[in-house]
PDB file of C-alpha atoms in Angstrom:
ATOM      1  CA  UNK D  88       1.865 -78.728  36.171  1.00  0.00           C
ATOM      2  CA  UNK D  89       3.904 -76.391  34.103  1.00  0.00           C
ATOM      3  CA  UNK D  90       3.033 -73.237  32.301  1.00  0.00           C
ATOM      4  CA  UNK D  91       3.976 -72.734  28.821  1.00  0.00           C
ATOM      5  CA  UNK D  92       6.195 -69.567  28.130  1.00  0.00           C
ATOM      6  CA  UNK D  93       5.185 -67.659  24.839  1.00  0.00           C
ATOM      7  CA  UNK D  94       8.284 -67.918  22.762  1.00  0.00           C
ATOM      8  CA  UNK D  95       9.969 -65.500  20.161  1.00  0.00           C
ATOM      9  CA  UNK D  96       9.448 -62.024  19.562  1.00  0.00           C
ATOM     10  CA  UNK D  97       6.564 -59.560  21.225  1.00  0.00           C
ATOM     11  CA  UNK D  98       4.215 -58.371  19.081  1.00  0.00           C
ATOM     12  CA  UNK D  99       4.932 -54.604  18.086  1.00  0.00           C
ATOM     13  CA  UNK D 100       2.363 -51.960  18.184  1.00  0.00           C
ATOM     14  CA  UNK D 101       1.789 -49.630  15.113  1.00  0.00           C
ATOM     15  CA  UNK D 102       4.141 -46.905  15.262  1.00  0.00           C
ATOM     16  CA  UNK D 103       4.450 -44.122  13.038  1.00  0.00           C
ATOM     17  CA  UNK D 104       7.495 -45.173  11.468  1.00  0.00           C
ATOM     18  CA  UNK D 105       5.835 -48.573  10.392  1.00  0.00           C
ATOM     19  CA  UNK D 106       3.079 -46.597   8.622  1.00  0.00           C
ATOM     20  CA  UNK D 107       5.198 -44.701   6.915  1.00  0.00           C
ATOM     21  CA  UNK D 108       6.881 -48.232   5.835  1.00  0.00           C
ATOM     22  CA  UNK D 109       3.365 -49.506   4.873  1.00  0.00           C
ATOM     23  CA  UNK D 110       2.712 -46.210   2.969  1.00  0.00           C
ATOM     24  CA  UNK D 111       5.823 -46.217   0.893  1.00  0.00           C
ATOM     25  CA  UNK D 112       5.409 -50.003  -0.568  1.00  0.00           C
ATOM     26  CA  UNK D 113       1.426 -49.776  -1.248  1.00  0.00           C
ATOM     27  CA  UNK D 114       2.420 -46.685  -3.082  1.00  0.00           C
ATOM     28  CA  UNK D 115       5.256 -48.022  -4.959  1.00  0.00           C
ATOM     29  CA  UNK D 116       3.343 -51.011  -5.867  1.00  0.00           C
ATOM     30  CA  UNK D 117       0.240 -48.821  -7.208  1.00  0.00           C
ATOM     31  CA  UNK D 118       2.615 -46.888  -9.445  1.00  0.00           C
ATOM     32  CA  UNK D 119       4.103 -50.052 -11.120  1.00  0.00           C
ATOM     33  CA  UNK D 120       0.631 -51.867 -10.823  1.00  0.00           C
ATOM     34  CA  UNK D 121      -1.556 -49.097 -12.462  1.00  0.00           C
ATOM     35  CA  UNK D 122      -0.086 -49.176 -15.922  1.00  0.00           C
ATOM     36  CA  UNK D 123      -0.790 -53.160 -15.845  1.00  0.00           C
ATOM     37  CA  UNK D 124      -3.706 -52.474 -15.057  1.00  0.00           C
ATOM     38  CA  UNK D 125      -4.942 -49.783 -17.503  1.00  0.00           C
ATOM     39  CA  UNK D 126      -3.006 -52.446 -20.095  1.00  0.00           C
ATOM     40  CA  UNK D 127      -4.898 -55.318 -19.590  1.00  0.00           C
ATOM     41  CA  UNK D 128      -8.251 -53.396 -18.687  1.00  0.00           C
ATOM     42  CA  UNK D 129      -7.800 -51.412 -22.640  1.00  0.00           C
ATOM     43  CA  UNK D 130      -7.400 -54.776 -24.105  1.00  0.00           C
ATOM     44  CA  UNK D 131      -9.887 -56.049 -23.182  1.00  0.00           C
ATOM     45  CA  UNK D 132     -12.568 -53.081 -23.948  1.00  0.00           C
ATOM     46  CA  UNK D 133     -13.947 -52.852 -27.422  1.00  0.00           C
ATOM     47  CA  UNK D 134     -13.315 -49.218 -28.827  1.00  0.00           C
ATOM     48  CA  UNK D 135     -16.438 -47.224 -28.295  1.00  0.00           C
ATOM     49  CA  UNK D 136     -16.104 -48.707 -24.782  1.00  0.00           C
ATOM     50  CA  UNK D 137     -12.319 -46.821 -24.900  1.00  0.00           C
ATOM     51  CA  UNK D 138     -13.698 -44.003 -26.452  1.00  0.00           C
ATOM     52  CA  UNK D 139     -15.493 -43.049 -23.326  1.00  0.00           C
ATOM     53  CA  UNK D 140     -12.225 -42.336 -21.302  1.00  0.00           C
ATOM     54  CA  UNK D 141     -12.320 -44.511 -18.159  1.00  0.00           C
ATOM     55  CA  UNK D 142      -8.724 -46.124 -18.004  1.00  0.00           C
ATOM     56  CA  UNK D 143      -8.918 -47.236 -15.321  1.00  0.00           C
ATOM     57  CA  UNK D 144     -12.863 -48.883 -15.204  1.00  0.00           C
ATOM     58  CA  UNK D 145     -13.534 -52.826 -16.008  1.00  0.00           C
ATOM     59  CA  UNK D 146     -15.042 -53.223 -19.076  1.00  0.00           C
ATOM     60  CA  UNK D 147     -18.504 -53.570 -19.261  1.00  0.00           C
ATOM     61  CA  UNK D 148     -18.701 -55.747 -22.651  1.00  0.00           C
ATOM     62  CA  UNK D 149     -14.883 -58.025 -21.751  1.00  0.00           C
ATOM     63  CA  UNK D 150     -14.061 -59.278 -25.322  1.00  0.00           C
ATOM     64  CA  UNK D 151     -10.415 -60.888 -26.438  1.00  0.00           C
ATOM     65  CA  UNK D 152     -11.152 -59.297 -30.223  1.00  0.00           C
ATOM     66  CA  UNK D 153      -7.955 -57.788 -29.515  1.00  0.00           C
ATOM     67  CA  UNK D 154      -5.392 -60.425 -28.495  1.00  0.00           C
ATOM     68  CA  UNK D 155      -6.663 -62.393 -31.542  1.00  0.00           C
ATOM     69  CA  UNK D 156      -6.082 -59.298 -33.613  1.00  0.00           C
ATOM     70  CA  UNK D 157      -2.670 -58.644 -32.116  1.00  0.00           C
ATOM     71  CA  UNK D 158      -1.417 -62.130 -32.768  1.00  0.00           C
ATOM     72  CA  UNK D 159      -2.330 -62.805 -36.024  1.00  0.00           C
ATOM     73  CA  UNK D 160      -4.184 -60.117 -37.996  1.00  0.00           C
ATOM     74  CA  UNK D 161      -2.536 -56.497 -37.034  1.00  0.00           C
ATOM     75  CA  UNK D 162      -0.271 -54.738 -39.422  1.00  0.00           C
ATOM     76  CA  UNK D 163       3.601 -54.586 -38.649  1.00  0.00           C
ATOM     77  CA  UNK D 164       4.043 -52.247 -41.818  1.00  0.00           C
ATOM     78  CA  UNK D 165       2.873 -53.825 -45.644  1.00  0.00           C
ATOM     79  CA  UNK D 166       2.389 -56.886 -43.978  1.00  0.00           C
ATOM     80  CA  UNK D 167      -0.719 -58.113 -41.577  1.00  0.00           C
ATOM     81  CA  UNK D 168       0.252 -61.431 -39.819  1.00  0.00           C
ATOM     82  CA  UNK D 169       0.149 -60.244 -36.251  1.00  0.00           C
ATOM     83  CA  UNK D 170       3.197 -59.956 -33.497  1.00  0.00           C
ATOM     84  CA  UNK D 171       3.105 -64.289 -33.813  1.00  0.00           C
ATOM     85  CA  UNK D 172       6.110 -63.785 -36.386  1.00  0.00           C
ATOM     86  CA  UNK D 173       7.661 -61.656 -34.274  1.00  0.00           C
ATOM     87  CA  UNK D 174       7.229 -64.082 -30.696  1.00  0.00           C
ATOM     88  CA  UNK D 175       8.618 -67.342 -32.766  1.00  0.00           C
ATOM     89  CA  UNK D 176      11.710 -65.019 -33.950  1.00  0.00           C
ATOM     90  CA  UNK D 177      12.385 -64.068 -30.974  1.00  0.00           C
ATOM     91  CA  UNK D 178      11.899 -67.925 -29.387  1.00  0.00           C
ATOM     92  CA  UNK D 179      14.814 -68.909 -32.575  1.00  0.00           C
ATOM     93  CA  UNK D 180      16.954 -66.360 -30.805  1.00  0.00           C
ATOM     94  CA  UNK D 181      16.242 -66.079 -27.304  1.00  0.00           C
ATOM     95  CA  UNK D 182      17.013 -70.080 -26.791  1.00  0.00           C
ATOM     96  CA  UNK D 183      20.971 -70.303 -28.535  1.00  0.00           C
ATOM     97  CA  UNK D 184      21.601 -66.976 -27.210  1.00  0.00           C
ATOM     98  CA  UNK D 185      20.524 -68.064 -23.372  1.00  0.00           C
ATOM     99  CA  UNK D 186      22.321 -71.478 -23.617  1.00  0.00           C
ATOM    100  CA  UNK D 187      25.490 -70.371 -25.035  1.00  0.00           C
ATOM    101  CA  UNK D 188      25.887 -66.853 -22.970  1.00  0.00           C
ATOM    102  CA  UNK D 189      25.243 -69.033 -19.951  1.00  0.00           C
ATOM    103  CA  UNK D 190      27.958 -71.748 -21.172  1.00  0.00           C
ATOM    104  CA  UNK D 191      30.938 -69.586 -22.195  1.00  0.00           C
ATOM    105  CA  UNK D 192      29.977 -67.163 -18.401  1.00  0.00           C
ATOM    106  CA  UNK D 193      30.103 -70.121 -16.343  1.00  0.00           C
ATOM    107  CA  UNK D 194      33.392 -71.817 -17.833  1.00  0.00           C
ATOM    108  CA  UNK D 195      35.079 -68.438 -17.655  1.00  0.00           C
ATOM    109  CA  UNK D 196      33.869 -67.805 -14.126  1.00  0.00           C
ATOM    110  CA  UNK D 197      35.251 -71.392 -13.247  1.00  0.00           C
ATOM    111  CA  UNK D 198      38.813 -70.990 -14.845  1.00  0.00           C
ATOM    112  CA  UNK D 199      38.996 -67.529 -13.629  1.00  0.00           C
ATOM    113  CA  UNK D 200      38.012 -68.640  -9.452  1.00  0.00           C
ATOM    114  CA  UNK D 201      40.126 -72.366  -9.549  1.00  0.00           C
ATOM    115  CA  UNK D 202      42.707 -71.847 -12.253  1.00  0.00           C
ATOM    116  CA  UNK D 203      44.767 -69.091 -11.403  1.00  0.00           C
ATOM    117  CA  UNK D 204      46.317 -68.244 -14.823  1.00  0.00           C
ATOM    118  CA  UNK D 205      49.011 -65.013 -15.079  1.00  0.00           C
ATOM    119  CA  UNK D 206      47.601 -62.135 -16.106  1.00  0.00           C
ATOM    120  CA  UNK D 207      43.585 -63.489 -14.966  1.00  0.00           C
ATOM    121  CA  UNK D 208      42.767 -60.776 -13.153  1.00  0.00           C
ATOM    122  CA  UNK D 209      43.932 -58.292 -16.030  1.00  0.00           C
ATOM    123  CA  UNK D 210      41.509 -59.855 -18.281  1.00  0.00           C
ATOM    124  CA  UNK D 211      38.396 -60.082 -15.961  1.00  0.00           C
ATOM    125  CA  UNK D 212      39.138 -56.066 -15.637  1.00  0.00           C
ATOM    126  CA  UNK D 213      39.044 -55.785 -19.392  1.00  0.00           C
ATOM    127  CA  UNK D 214      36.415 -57.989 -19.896  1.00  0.00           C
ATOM    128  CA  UNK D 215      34.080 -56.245 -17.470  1.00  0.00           C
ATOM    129  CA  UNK D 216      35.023 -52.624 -18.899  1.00  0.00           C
ATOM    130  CA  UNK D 217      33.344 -53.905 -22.086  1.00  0.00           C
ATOM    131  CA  UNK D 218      29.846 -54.206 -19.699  1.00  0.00           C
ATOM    132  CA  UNK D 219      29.923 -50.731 -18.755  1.00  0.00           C
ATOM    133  CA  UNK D 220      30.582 -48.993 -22.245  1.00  0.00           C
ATOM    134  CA  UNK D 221      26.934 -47.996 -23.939  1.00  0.00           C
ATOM    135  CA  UNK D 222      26.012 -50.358 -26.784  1.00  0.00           C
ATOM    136  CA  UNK D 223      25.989 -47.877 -28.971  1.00  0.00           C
ATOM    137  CA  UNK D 224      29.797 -47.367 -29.289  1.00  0.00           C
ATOM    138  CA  UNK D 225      29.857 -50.809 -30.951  1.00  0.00           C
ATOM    139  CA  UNK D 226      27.058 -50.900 -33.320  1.00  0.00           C
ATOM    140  CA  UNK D 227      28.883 -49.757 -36.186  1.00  0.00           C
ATOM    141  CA  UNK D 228      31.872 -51.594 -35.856  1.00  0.00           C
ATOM    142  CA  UNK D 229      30.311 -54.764 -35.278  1.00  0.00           C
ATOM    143  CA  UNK D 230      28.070 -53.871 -38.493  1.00  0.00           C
ATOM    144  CA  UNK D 231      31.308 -53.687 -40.753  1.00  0.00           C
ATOM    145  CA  UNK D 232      32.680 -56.658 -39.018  1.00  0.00           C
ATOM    146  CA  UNK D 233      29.729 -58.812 -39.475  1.00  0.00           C
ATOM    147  CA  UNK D 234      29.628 -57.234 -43.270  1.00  0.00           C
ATOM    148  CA  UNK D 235      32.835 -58.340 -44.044  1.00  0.00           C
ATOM    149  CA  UNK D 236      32.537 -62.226 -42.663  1.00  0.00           C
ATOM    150  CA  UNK D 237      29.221 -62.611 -44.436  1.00  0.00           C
ATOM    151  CA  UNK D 238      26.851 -63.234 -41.441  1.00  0.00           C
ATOM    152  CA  UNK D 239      25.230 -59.725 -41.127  1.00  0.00           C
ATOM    153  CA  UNK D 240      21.224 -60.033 -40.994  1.00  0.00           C
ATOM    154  CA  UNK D 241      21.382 -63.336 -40.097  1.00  0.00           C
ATOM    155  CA  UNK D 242      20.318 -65.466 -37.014  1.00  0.00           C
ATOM    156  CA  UNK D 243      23.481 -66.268 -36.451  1.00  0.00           C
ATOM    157  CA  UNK D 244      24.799 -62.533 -36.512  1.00  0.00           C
ATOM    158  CA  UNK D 245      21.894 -61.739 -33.460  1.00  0.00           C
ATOM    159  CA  UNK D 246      22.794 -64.701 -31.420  1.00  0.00           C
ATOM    160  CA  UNK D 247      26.304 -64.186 -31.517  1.00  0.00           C
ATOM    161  CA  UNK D 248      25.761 -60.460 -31.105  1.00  0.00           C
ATOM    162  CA  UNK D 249      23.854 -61.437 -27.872  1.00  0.00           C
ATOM    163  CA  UNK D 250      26.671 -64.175 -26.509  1.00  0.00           C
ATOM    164  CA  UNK D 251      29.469 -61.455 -26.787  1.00  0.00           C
ATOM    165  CA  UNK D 252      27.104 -58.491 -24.381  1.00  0.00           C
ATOM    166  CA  UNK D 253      25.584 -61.139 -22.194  1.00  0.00           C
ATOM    167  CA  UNK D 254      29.493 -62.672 -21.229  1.00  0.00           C
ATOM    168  CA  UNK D 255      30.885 -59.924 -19.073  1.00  0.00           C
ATOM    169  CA  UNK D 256      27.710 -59.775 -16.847  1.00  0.00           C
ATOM    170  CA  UNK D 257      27.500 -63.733 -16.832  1.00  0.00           C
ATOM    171  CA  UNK D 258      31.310 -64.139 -16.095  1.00  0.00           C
ATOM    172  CA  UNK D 259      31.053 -61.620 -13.172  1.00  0.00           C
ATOM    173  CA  UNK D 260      27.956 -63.720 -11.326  1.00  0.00           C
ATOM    174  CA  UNK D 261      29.800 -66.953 -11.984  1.00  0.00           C
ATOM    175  CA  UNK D 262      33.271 -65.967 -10.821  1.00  0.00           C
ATOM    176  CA  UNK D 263      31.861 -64.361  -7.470  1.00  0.00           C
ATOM    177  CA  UNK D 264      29.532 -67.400  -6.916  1.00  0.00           C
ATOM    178  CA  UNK D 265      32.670 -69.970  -7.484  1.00  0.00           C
ATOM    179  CA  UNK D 266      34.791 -67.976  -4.887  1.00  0.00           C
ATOM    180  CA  UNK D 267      32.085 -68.450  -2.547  1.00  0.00           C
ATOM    181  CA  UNK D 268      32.721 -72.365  -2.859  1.00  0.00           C
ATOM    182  CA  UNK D 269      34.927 -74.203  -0.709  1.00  0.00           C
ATOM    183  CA  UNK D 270      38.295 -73.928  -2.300  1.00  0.00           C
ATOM    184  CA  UNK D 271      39.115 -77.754  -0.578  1.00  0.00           C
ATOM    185  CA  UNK D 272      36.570 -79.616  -3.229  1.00  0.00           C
ATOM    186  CA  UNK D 273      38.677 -78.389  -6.157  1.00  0.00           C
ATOM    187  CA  UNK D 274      41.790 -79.338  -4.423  1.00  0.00           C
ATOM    188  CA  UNK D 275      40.673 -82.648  -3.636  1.00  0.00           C
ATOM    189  CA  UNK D 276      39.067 -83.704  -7.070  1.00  0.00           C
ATOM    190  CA  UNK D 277      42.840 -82.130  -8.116  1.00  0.00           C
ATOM    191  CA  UNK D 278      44.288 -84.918  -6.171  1.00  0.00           C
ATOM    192  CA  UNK D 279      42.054 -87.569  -7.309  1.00  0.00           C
ATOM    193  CA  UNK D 280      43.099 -86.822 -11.039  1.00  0.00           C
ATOM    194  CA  UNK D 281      40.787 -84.627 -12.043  1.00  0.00           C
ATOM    195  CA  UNK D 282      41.039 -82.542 -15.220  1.00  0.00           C
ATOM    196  CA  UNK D 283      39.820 -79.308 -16.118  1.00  0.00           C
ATOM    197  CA  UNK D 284      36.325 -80.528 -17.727  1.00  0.00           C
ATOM    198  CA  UNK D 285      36.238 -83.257 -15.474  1.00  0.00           C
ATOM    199  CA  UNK D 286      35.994 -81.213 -12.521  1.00  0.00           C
ATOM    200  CA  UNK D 287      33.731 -78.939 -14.181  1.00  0.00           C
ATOM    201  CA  UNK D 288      31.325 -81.269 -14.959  1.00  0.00           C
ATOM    202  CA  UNK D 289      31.076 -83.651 -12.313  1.00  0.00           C
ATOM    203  CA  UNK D 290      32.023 -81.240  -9.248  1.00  0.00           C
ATOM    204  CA  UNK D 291      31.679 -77.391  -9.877  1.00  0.00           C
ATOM    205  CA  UNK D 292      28.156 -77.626 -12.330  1.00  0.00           C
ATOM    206  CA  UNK D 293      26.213 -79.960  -9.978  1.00  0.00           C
ATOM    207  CA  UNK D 294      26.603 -77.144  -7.251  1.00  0.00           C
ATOM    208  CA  UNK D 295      25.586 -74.317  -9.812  1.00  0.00           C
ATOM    209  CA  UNK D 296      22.417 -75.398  -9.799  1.00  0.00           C
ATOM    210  CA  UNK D 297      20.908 -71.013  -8.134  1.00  0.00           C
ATOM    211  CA  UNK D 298      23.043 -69.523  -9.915  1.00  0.00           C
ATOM    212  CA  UNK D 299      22.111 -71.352 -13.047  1.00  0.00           C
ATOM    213  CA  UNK D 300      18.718 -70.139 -12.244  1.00  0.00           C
ATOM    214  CA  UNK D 301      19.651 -66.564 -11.901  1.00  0.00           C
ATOM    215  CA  UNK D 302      21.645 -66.283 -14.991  1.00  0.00           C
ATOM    216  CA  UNK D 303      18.822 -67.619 -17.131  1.00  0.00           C
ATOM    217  CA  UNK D 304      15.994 -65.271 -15.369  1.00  0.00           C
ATOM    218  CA  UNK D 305      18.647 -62.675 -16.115  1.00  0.00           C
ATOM    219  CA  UNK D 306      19.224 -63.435 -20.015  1.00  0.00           C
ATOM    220  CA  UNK D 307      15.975 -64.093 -20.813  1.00  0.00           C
ATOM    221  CA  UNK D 308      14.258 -61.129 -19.681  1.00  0.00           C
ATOM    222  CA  UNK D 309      17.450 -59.128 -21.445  1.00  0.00           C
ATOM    223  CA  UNK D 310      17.107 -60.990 -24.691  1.00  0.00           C
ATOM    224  CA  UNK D 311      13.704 -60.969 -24.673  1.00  0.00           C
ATOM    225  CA  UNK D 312      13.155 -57.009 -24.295  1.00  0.00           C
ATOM    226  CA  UNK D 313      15.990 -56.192 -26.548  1.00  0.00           C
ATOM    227  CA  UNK D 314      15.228 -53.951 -29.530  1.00  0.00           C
ATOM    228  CA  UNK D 315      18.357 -52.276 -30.643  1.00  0.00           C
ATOM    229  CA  UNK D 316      20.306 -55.185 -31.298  1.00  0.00           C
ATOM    230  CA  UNK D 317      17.319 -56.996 -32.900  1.00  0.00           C
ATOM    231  CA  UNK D 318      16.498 -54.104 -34.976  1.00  0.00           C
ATOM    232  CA  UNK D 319      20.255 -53.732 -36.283  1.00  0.00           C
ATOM    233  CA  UNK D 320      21.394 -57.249 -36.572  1.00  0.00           C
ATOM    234  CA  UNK D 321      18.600 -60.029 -36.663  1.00  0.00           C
ATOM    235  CA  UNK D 322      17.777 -59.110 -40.154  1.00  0.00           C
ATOM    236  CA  UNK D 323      14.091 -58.653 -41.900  1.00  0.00           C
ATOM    237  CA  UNK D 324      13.607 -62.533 -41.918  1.00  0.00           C
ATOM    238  CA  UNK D 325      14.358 -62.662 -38.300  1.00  0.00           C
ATOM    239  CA  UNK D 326      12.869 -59.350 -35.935  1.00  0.00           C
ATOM    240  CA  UNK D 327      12.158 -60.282 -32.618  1.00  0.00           C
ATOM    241  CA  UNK D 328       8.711 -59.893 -30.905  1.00  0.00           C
ATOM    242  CA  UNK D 329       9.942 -56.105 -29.550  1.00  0.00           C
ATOM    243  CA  UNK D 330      10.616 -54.529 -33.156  1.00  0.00           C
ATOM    244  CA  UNK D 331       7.510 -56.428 -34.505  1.00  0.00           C
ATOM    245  CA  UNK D 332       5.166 -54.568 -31.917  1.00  0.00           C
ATOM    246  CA  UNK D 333       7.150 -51.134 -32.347  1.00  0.00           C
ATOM    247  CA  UNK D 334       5.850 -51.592 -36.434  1.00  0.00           C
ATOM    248  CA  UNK D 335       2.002 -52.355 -34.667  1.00  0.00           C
ATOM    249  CA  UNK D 336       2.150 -49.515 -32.624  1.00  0.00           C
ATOM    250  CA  UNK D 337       3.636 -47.334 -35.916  1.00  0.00           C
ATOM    251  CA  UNK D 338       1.388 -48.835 -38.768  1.00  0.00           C
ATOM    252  CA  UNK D 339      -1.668 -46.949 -38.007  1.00  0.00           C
ATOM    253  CA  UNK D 340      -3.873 -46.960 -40.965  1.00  0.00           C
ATOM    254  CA  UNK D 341      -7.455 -45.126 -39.970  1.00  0.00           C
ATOM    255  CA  UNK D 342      -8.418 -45.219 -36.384  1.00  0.00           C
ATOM    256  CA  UNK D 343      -5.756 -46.144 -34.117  1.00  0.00           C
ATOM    257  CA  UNK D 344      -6.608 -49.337 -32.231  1.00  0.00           C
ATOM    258  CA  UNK D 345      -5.422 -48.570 -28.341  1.00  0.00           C
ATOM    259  CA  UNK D 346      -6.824 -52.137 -27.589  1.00  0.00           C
ATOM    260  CA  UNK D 347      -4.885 -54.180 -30.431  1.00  0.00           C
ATOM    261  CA  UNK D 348      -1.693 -51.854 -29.182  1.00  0.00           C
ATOM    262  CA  UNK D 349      -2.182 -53.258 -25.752  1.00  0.00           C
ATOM    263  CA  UNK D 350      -3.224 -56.419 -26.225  1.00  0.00           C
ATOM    264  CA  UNK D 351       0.345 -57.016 -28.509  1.00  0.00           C
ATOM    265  CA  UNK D 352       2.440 -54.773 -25.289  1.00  0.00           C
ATOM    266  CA  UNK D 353       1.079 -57.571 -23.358  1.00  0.00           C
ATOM    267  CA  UNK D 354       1.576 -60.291 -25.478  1.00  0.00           C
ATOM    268  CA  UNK D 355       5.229 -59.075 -25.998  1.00  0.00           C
ATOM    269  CA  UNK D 356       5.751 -59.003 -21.909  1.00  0.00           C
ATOM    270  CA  UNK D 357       4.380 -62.700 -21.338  1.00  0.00           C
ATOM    271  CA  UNK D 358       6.998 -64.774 -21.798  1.00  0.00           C
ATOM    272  CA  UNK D 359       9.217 -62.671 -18.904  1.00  0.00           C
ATOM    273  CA  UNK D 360       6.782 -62.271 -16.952  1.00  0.00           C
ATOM    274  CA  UNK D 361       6.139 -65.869 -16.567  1.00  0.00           C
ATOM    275  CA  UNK D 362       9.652 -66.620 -16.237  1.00  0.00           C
ATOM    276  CA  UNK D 363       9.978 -64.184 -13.458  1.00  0.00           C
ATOM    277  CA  UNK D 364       6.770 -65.583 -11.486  1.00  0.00           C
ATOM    278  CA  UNK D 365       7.874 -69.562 -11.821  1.00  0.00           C
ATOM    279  CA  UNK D 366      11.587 -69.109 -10.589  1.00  0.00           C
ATOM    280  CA  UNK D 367      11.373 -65.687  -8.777  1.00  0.00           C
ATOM    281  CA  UNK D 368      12.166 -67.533  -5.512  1.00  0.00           C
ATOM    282  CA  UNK D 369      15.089 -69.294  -7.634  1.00  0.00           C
ATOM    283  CA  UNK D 370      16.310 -65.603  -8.051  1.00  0.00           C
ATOM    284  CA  UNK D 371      16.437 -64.937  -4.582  1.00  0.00           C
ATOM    285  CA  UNK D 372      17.929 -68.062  -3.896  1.00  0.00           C
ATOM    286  CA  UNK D 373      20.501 -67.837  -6.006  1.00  0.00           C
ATOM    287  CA  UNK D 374      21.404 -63.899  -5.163  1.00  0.00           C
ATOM    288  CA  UNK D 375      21.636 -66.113  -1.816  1.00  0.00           C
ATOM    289  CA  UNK D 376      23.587 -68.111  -2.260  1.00  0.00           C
ATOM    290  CA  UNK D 377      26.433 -66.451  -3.342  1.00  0.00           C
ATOM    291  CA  UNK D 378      25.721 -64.298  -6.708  1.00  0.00           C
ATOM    292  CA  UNK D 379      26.918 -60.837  -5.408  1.00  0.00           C
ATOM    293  CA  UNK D 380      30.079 -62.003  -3.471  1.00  0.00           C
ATOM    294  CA  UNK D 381      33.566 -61.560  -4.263  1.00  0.00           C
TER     295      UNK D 381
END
């Protein structure tokens, strides 16, 4: 009768450098943990529970006077709707903005791996300089720009405003994921005919599929949190969720409501934070597979 022979890897005892491993994540998550925590716990506390200084306790009478508050009541300046005009702007930008950043990166990342145009590698540099000048630099001139064609404080300004910064970051993740494909499927479908669109479509975007994933993750949570863009080019019809609860937090008028404040921060964070926590494996997938080679 045969024995069986534990497999794989001996269990390792505790050593010192494995508690100092332990150490450094448990305190790296409390430090990004504890401000969600004193966050949610202050929105949900009534304020002569808040007034009584315990950040950190749960609250002893939990109400959601707050969130309702936040959404649809609290001041944003003259006006008292709530931060819900703010989160349905922001939905009429964030979606164009997401699906046509994603569009133009990946069709530039595709021409830029398979077709090997003169000059291509001259106007990736140039296009990725643009990504690491501050945003600042171009507010003004895009504000004359947009001025002069007409479009300035307008939805369409802000999405278009948010296309043109989101392309050099969204070409760079689909070049370096298209040169990690096997050069021999665009050479074949080459042979069989194929066209430029054709092969885009029915061989490179099928295969896109982590990638696809990571670029939206990435957009949306950058879209989503902007305020300097939305401030300067959305318009007064059309400021996004993040201006909307800067005005909250600004328009005190009497006491200042810590709760309502929170309970809009949070309110404000949702929609990345759910986006992050139903594809966060996609991310890592897609990192992977390929999204930081080249």
């Amino acid at each position: 009768m045969s024995t069986l022979v534990p497999q794989g890897r001996r269990p390792q005892h505790l050593t010192i450098g494995r508690v100092g491993v332990y150490a450094f994540l448990v305190t790296a998550a409390l430090f990004f943990l504890l401000p969600l925590w004193i966050m949610v716990m202050t929105s949900l506390k009534p304020m002569d529970e808040i007034r009584l200084g315990n950040i950190v306790a749960l609250p002893a009478a939990m109400t959601f006077e707050a969130w309702s508050k936040a959404w649809s009541s609290a001041c944003t300046g003259l006006e008292c709707n709530g931060i819900s005009v703010g989160f349905w702007n922001s939905v009429r930008i964030l979606i164009p903005s997401v699906i046509l950043s994603i569009v133009a990166g990946a069709i530039n990342g595709y021409a830029l791996s398979f077709w090997r145009v003169k000059g291509a590698n001259v106007m990736f540099g140039i296009l990725l300089l643009g990504a690491f000048i501050p945003y600042q630099v171009f507010l003004y001139p895009l504000v004359r720009i947009f001025s002069m064609t007409g479009i300035y404080n307008s939805l369409t300004c802000i999405v278009l405003v948010h296309v043109i910064f989101g392309l050099p970051t969204m070409t760079l993740l689909f070049r370096n994921y298209y040169a990690g494909l096997p050069i021999e499927l665009f050479k074949a479908a080459r042979i069989d005919g194929g066209g430029f669109w054709t092969i885009f479509f029915r061989v490179i975007l099928p295969m896109s599929t982590p990638i696809l994933v990571v670029a939206t993750i990435l957009q949306v949570t950058g879209i989503w949190n902007d305020f300097i863009f939305g401030l300067t080019f959305a318009g007064r019809e059309n400021l996004p969720m993040t201006v909307q609860l800067n005005n909250i937090v600004h328009s005190t008028q009497g006491e200042r409501a810590y709760n309502v404040d929170m309970a809009a921060t949070m309110l404000a964070a949702l929609v990345p934070l759910v986006v992050y926590f139903v594809s966060g494996r996609w991310f890592v997938r897609g990192i992977a597979a390929g999204a930081v080679k080249g």
